[in-house]
């Protein structure tokens, strides 16, 4: 409790920091019952207004003169304190006075107050000049322009052109919005008319690629002394990513606003009336793609509630009349017209128009029994690709009855408001549902009673509200509506009442049978008056128990939901989830029949559950709850997550806050959720957007067109550089050359990815041809002297250089070095030799890596030598007979044998055989290294290492060797300790203590395995941890971590037709909290046949500024299309208004090979081992570098920095993956949601670190060997170059464990081809990452791993620069060590002294 003393004044930021540090133990920026903090002992000192690090918690000073404590106890009061501090910070307050009552406030009162004073304001919108930029952005779907081109999605910050459709009956609105578009060009408002007459399904289809918001009601206002203008009538939105007026969401929100936001409720009713007048119905929401879809009708119910509160107002009766007339029009035009009305039963169905926001799309399949067959079915049936089937189906040239039926039902589900539920699966459009017919009966009764009571039993039908068949100014009495109500009541009784069960059930109008599915909306029959007394008694006695649980009413019965499996996933409108609309109408219905105790009990259950969640979970209020429990009722695992659950510090909107975080987990953990997500966000489309949304790549042959267009552009850019003569033209040479490089990389990077990853051979072949075409042209450019001459001229001109910024200068220097290393200065005949030698290097490198295999493929052992060997060895032995057993010398069986064979002679024999390469392989390697040395000499370098290191942080081989020597010395003690431990085991095995015994190369891994096996008996296996690392939770954790550190998060985005290379690829947009969308990330993480098992990060397109010149050129080349779209080939861009600059966004592909559960019917997600989780973190480190390294020039964008600096972000991420506060962000059991016990991680890490010293030494030796091989030895070694002798010299001089003379391990060192003198880089970046982790992120101490200030520093000093700043300057700025700023041998040695601190 809080003390009796007066208010206390606190420093906002300091108090928040200390409060979260002590109490937010799971580091989710909330204080909940999940946190393990002390939940008490916070003190105040009167003299302290700024926080300090004392053990006590000095909040601040009292506004009175007393010295006393200010004690806060328990989760609820602490979370209230956090919320008050956060709200103060939002108002830019540095200090705030906290009152006792604020923290002790009754939870019910506090919840009610927040709803009334905070949340409703945040959810209110209006469509006019003041509000359209907030209300019109469409964050639910992808916007496309007239050509069907992909536009910005997913974040409300992104400023893309907005579109509004005006109905023909509102010319004043068209004029108004046209003026707005003219007066506010920054919002790029596109104002369009809807057609006269009825909006057809064909018209809806025609504008699905041009979506926009639909106009709502407006009022003319005139302030004193100002001309008349128009203001939008306010409305409420669900919140989060939704900015539009949703029908029944708004109706139930309106209930909570009747007492204190009545003007908004009146506005909702007026907007509903406007929609019926102009669109024929109250729409699902006011978006163009919803023109063919309604939602459950509740207008008369809401209008009468407004009337009863406003009947004293002069226009109350007229407003009610308009609402009744509008409801009547909707009733006739929509709900009781064909095809919704079933003539035979007299009941109505949900049946929206065709093309209302649905389509056949890539990756989606009809829910047939065999999903794999369904995926291939269109191709098998029609001999067309899925894209071709989609186009043909959508344009009507192909008939596919199964798809017609599926879409009919799916549209009906969306119109019902119950999307989705097992109750409606595959049948919804045929059902006369209990809920819809109860709603219509309620409307019929409402209209009848209103006409009789308020309009003297006479209602004149005015022109705007007339329905088909109405006569002009016709008059209706209440009788006709009572007759309609009686007929419907009789039909409900006949077709929906189930005498056996004592409840109402849906009726299938096609099969003429009742559904067996039980829905809580059967209780709505009491609300609308459909049940007689006996039926009501049975409903309460027999029906209510099917749905009532501790937290209120479940949407369906448990039997209707069925067993949850991958094939039958949990849906959000099924058991055990409860929603407010079901509760409210059930309460009212029970009370209307006199069941007050039952109504009060249910009301209490629901409100108690909400209050408990609010109290225990930092003010959380969500849209739906698990009514079977109270402690974690807001934890909902369904297809759309749970809106309102994901926020930081304090809820801002209550229900319906952003659901991106929950969806992110679901789309990776459940294939069915991914399909539902894809389908629910789709817009009808009749053509493919192209691979990666590149408009050239709609088909494999598009690569040829892309390449040809690029060649033409490159030739023009070359001419621009060569012909540059004016000062302006010469100043622009670095930018033009970067643009030239970017043009080539657009094809080369994409083609390189496609040829190695795409499962389709046609795409692979086309991309290989494109790569070859552009690679050849690039080699020609690299040996074109005119380009270098021009660049040297401007680099050497001080007046030109003075006009460049640091990035432009760096780009010019990098490009000049590239030219120099391509032998461009050599005479023609030597240039030809250079090209020939380079080609030979490529050939030899390919041959070396392809031919890596031992000289002997298998060797034989007698049975006794394999005693105690692992069972895997015996199981996969290739030959068994009395003479012996044959074991392969390479592969998993060989590795397992070396780890488990007790016989030392056998281990030696197998090790030597597996490490001895054929003589031909060594000859290939030596010729390869010799040819590299010749190229270096030809280019004027002493060695290949000198040439390849000239643009790295190391700069010289001598500096690399200083680093490696210092690192070896730092690692020496640990390696020797580990060796001694292994030696003890070996001596124990031999039962001798001979001083001559030593650990040999074939012993090391065997005895390390013995150590590990002993430890496994004492600890739980790492496999046990995988239950806490579902793929979805890990992706969720990465997003949360990046949000904490850098203010960026991942948002799942639907895939457009043709956009990806496999249906299982997920697309994420990367959203910055200030700039909006900043990158596109494709995640290809699931295993498939033929896919490489190696994890990888590919940059498909780099960040780069698109100049006004390029946009102008694009406009001239294709005036019919958006010039920015043309300038970036249709791929993602963003515009930053503050600097009026457009960027092409980095587009990245992340590749892993995670195996899905073997049981395809299992509900189990992909579960990652700890190592796989670390691998994903590592690769995401590369991705975040590409994302945040946002530069104006692509040559220095993202990971295009020095090779020996590029691994720093990814290696650093491995530290984060092992940190307890980072793991607390996401590591929870996939079934129980229990957090991961960190002691399991600590045990695993301790086991993994055994042998690290020897492994580090091994990597140092390989790096030294790489340096020796790329020195001048291939040309200068006495007696000719002998790669085996060089290897033995390195191991003899520096190694703790010697290599047997018989071996030639260099024949398996494939990294020699890729690294060429830079193999030290990974060790170098490991040393730096360890230093950064300890100094900047404080080794994770006290939650430092998730502190924004630490992340922001790393972003500002390292990540944001890409390669545009020298890496040494980045490190000096980051670590505050000026010794590092200029690099050099001393700096390299200093990094070596840091050692490897994993």
Coordinates of C-alpha atoms in Angstrom, one line a residue, residues 289-590:
X289 CA -13.3 -3.6 -51.8
X290 CA -16.1 -4.0 -49.3
X291 CA -18.7 -2.4 -51.6
X292 CA -20.2 -5.9 -52.1
X293 CA -20.3 -7.0 -48.5
X294 CA -22.4 -6.0 -45.4
X295 CA -22.2 -7.1 -41.8
X296 CA -24.8 -8.1 -39.1
X297 CA -27.5 -5.4 -39.2
X298 CA -27.9 -3.5 -35.9
X299 CA -28.9 0.0 -37.0
X300 CA -32.4 0.1 -35.4
X301 CA -31.1 -1.2 -32.1
X302 CA -28.4 1.5 -31.9
X303 CA -30.6 4.3 -33.3
X304 CA -33.3 3.7 -30.7
X305 CA -30.6 3.8 -27.9
X306 CA -29.5 7.2 -29.3
X307 CA -33.1 8.4 -29.5
X308 CA -33.9 7.6 -25.9
X309 CA -30.9 9.7 -24.8
X310 CA -31.7 12.6 -27.2
X311 CA -35.5 12.7 -27.4
X312 CA -35.5 16.1 -25.7
X313 CA -33.5 17.5 -28.7
X314 CA -35.5 19.2 -31.5
X315 CA -34.1 16.9 -34.3
X316 CA -34.3 13.7 -32.4
X317 CA -37.5 12.5 -34.1
X318 CA -36.2 13.4 -37.5
X319 CA -33.0 11.5 -36.8
X320 CA -34.9 8.5 -35.7
X321 CA -37.1 8.6 -38.8
X322 CA -34.1 8.7 -41.1
X323 CA -32.6 5.7 -39.3
X324 CA -35.8 3.7 -39.6
X325 CA -36.1 4.6 -43.3
X326 CA -32.5 3.6 -43.9
X327 CA -32.9 0.3 -42.0
X328 CA -36.0 -0.4 -44.1
X329 CA -34.1 0.3 -47.3
X330 CA -31.3 -2.0 -46.3
X331 CA -33.8 -4.7 -45.2
X332 CA -35.4 -4.8 -48.6
X333 CA -32.4 -4.1 -50.9
X334 CA -30.0 -6.5 -49.2
X335 CA -31.2 -8.8 -46.4
X336 CA -34.5 -10.0 -48.0
X337 CA -33.5 -9.8 -51.6
X338 CA -32.0 -12.5 -53.9
X339 CA -29.7 -14.3 -53.2
X340 CA -29.8 -13.7 -49.5
X341 CA -33.5 -14.6 -49.1
X342 CA -34.3 -18.3 -49.2
X343 CA -37.9 -18.3 -50.6
X344 CA -38.7 -21.8 -49.4
X345 CA -38.0 -21.2 -45.7
X346 CA -38.6 -17.5 -45.6
X347 CA -35.2 -17.0 -43.8
X348 CA -32.2 -15.0 -44.9
X349 CA -28.5 -16.0 -45.4
X350 CA -25.2 -14.2 -45.6
X351 CA -24.4 -14.0 -49.3
X352 CA -22.2 -11.0 -50.3
X353 CA -21.4 -10.1 -53.9
X354 CA -18.7 -11.8 -55.9
X355 CA -15.3 -10.1 -56.0
X356 CA -15.8 -8.6 -52.5
X357 CA -12.2 -8.7 -51.4
X358 CA -11.3 -12.2 -52.4
X359 CA -9.4 -14.0 -55.1
X360 CA -7.5 -17.1 -56.1
X361 CA -3.9 -16.5 -55.2
X362 CA -0.5 -18.1 -55.2
X363 CA 0.1 -20.1 -52.0
X364 CA -3.6 -20.5 -51.2
X365 CA -5.4 -23.8 -51.8
X366 CA -9.1 -24.8 -51.5
X367 CA -9.6 -26.9 -48.3
X368 CA -9.8 -30.3 -49.9
X369 CA -8.9 -33.5 -48.2
X370 CA -5.4 -33.8 -49.6
X371 CA -3.7 -30.4 -49.3
X372 CA -0.8 -31.4 -51.5
X373 CA -3.0 -32.6 -54.2
X374 CA -5.1 -29.5 -53.9
X375 CA -2.0 -27.3 -54.4
X376 CA -1.2 -29.1 -57.6
X377 CA -4.7 -29.7 -58.8
X378 CA -5.2 -26.6 -61.0
X379 CA -1.9 -27.3 -62.8
X380 CA -2.8 -31.0 -63.2
X381 CA -6.3 -30.3 -64.4
X382 CA -5.6 -27.5 -66.8
X383 CA -1.9 -27.7 -67.6
X384 CA -1.3 -24.1 -66.5
X385 CA 0.7 -22.5 -63.8
X386 CA -1.1 -21.3 -60.7
X387 CA -0.6 -17.7 -61.8
X388 CA -2.2 -18.5 -65.2
X389 CA -5.1 -20.3 -63.5
X390 CA -5.6 -17.3 -61.2
X391 CA -5.7 -14.9 -64.1
X392 CA -8.0 -17.1 -66.1
X393 CA -10.3 -17.7 -63.1
X394 CA -10.5 -14.1 -62.1
X395 CA -11.2 -12.8 -65.6
X396 CA -13.9 -15.4 -66.2
X397 CA -12.3 -17.4 -69.0
X398 CA -11.9 -20.4 -66.7
X399 CA -14.7 -22.0 -64.6
X400 CA -13.7 -23.9 -61.5
X401 CA -16.7 -24.9 -59.4
X402 CA -14.8 -25.9 -56.3
X403 CA -13.3 -22.4 -56.1
X404 CA -16.6 -20.8 -56.8
X405 CA -18.1 -22.7 -53.9
X406 CA -15.2 -22.1 -51.6
X407 CA -15.3 -18.3 -52.2
X408 CA -19.0 -18.1 -51.9
X409 CA -18.8 -19.6 -48.4
X410 CA -15.7 -17.7 -47.4
X411 CA -17.3 -14.3 -48.4
X412 CA -20.3 -15.2 -46.4
X413 CA -18.2 -16.0 -43.3
X414 CA -16.6 -12.5 -43.6
X415 CA -20.0 -10.9 -43.9
X416 CA -21.3 -12.7 -40.8
X417 CA -18.7 -11.0 -38.7
X418 CA -17.7 -14.4 -37.3
X419 CA -14.6 -14.8 -39.3
X420 CA -13.6 -17.5 -38.7
X421 CA -15.4 -20.5 -37.1
X422 CA -15.7 -24.2 -37.6
X423 CA -19.4 -23.7 -37.5
X424 CA -19.3 -22.0 -40.9
X425 CA -16.5 -23.9 -42.6
X426 CA -17.6 -24.7 -46.2
X427 CA -21.3 -24.1 -45.6
X428 CA -21.9 -20.5 -44.5
X429 CA -23.5 -19.2 -47.7
X430 CA -26.1 -21.9 -47.5
X431 CA -27.0 -21.4 -43.9
X432 CA -30.0 -19.5 -42.6
X433 CA -28.1 -18.6 -39.4
X434 CA -29.7 -18.2 -36.0
X435 CA -27.9 -14.9 -35.5
X436 CA -28.9 -13.2 -38.8
X437 CA -32.5 -14.2 -38.5
X438 CA -32.7 -13.1 -34.9
X439 CA -31.2 -9.7 -35.9
X440 CA -33.8 -9.4 -38.7
X441 CA -36.7 -10.3 -36.4
X442 CA -35.4 -7.6 -34.0
X443 CA -35.4 -5.1 -36.9
X444 CA -38.9 -6.0 -37.9
X445 CA -40.2 -5.6 -34.4
X446 CA -38.3 -2.3 -33.9
X447 CA -39.7 -0.8 -37.1
X448 CA -43.2 -1.9 -36.2
X449 CA -43.1 -0.5 -32.7
X450 CA -41.3 2.7 -33.7
X451 CA -43.9 3.5 -36.5
X452 CA -46.7 2.9 -34.1
X453 CA -45.2 4.7 -31.0
X454 CA -43.3 7.6 -32.5
X455 CA -44.8 8.2 -36.0
X456 CA -48.5 7.8 -35.3
X457 CA -48.5 4.5 -37.1
X458 CA -47.7 6.2 -40.4
X459 CA -44.3 6.2 -42.1
X460 CA -43.9 8.0 -45.4
X461 CA -41.2 6.5 -47.7
X462 CA -39.0 9.3 -49.0
X463 CA -37.1 9.2 -52.3
X464 CA -33.6 8.7 -51.0
X465 CA -34.8 5.8 -48.9
X466 CA -36.9 4.0 -51.4
X467 CA -36.3 0.4 -52.2
X468 CA -37.1 -1.4 -55.5
X469 CA -40.9 -1.7 -55.9
X470 CA -41.7 1.3 -53.7
X471 CA -44.2 3.9 -55.0
X472 CA -43.4 7.5 -54.6
X473 CA -44.3 8.9 -51.2
X474 CA -45.9 5.6 -50.2
X475 CA -47.0 5.2 -46.6
X476 CA -46.5 2.2 -44.3
X477 CA -48.1 1.3 -41.0
X478 CA -46.9 -0.9 -38.3
X479 CA -49.1 -3.8 -39.3
X480 CA -47.1 -4.9 -42.3
X481 CA -44.0 -5.1 -40.1
X482 CA -45.7 -7.1 -37.4
X483 CA -46.8 -9.5 -40.1
X484 CA -43.3 -9.8 -41.3
X485 CA -42.1 -10.4 -37.8
X486 CA -44.7 -13.1 -37.2
X487 CA -43.8 -14.9 -40.4
X488 CA -40.1 -14.9 -39.5
X489 CA -40.8 -16.0 -36.0
X490 CA -42.8 -18.9 -37.3
X491 CA -40.0 -19.8 -39.8
X492 CA -37.4 -19.6 -37.0
X493 CA -39.5 -21.9 -34.9
X494 CA -40.0 -24.3 -37.7
X495 CA -36.5 -24.5 -39.2
X496 CA -34.1 -23.4 -36.4
X497 CA -35.6 -24.8 -33.2
X498 CA -34.2 -28.2 -32.2
X499 CA -36.6 -29.9 -29.9
X500 CA -34.2 -32.7 -28.9
X501 CA -31.4 -30.3 -27.8
X502 CA -33.6 -27.5 -26.6
X503 CA -31.7 -24.8 -28.5
X504 CA -31.8 -23.1 -31.9
X505 CA -29.5 -24.3 -34.7
X506 CA -28.6 -23.0 -38.1
X507 CA -30.6 -24.3 -41.0
X508 CA -28.9 -25.4 -44.3
X509 CA -31.2 -24.2 -47.1
X510 CA -29.6 -26.5 -49.6
X511 CA -29.7 -29.8 -47.8
X512 CA -32.9 -28.8 -46.0
X513 CA -31.4 -30.0 -42.7
X514 CA -30.3 -28.4 -39.5
X515 CA -26.7 -27.9 -38.7
X516 CA -25.3 -29.9 -35.8
X517 CA -23.0 -27.1 -34.7
X518 CA -24.0 -25.3 -31.5
X519 CA -23.6 -21.5 -31.3
X520 CA -24.1 -19.2 -28.4
X521 CA -26.1 -16.9 -30.7
X522 CA -29.0 -19.3 -30.0
X523 CA -29.6 -17.2 -26.9
X524 CA -30.2 -14.1 -29.1
X525 CA -33.6 -15.7 -29.7
X526 CA -34.4 -14.3 -26.2
X527 CA -33.1 -10.8 -27.2
X528 CA -35.3 -10.7 -30.3
X529 CA -38.3 -12.3 -28.7
X530 CA -38.4 -15.5 -30.9
X531 CA -38.7 -18.0 -28.1
X532 CA -41.9 -18.9 -26.3
X533 CA -41.9 -19.5 -22.5
X534 CA -41.2 -23.2 -22.8
X535 CA -38.4 -22.7 -25.3
X536 CA -36.8 -20.0 -23.1
X537 CA -36.9 -22.4 -20.1
X538 CA -35.1 -25.1 -22.1
X539 CA -32.6 -22.6 -23.5
X540 CA -31.6 -21.6 -20.1
X541 CA -31.7 -25.1 -18.6
X542 CA -30.2 -27.1 -21.4
X543 CA -28.6 -24.6 -23.8
X544 CA -26.8 -22.2 -21.4
X545 CA -24.5 -24.9 -19.8
X546 CA -23.1 -25.7 -23.2
X547 CA -21.5 -22.2 -23.4
X548 CA -21.2 -20.9 -19.9
X549 CA -17.7 -21.0 -18.4
X550 CA -15.9 -19.2 -15.6
X551 CA -15.3 -16.1 -17.7
X552 CA -18.7 -15.9 -19.4
X553 CA -20.1 -17.3 -22.6
X554 CA -18.0 -19.2 -25.2
X555 CA -18.8 -18.5 -28.9
X556 CA -19.6 -22.2 -29.6
X557 CA -19.7 -25.4 -27.7
X558 CA -16.6 -27.5 -27.3
X559 CA -18.0 -30.2 -29.4
X560 CA -18.5 -27.8 -32.3
X561 CA -14.9 -26.7 -32.1
X562 CA -13.7 -30.3 -32.1
X563 CA -10.1 -31.5 -31.5
X564 CA -7.5 -28.9 -32.5
X565 CA -5.0 -30.2 -35.1
X566 CA -3.0 -28.8 -37.9
X567 CA -5.8 -29.8 -40.2
X568 CA -8.4 -28.3 -37.8
X569 CA -6.7 -25.3 -36.3
X570 CA -8.2 -23.2 -33.5
X571 CA -10.4 -20.4 -34.8
X572 CA -11.1 -17.2 -33.0
X573 CA -14.9 -17.4 -33.1
X574 CA -15.0 -20.9 -31.6
X575 CA -14.7 -22.4 -28.1
X576 CA -13.0 -21.5 -25.7
X577 CA -13.1 -17.8 -26.8
X578 CA -15.7 -15.3 -25.8
X579 CA -16.6 -12.0 -27.5
X580 CA -18.5 -8.9 -26.2
X581 CA -21.3 -9.0 -28.8
X582 CA -22.3 -12.5 -27.7
X583 CA -22.3 -11.5 -24.0
X584 CA -24.2 -8.2 -24.3
X585 CA -27.1 -9.5 -26.4
X586 CA -27.4 -12.7 -24.2
X587 CA -27.6 -10.5 -21.1
X588 CA -30.3 -8.4 -22.6
X589 CA -32.2 -11.4 -23.8
X590 CA -32.1 -13.2 -20.5

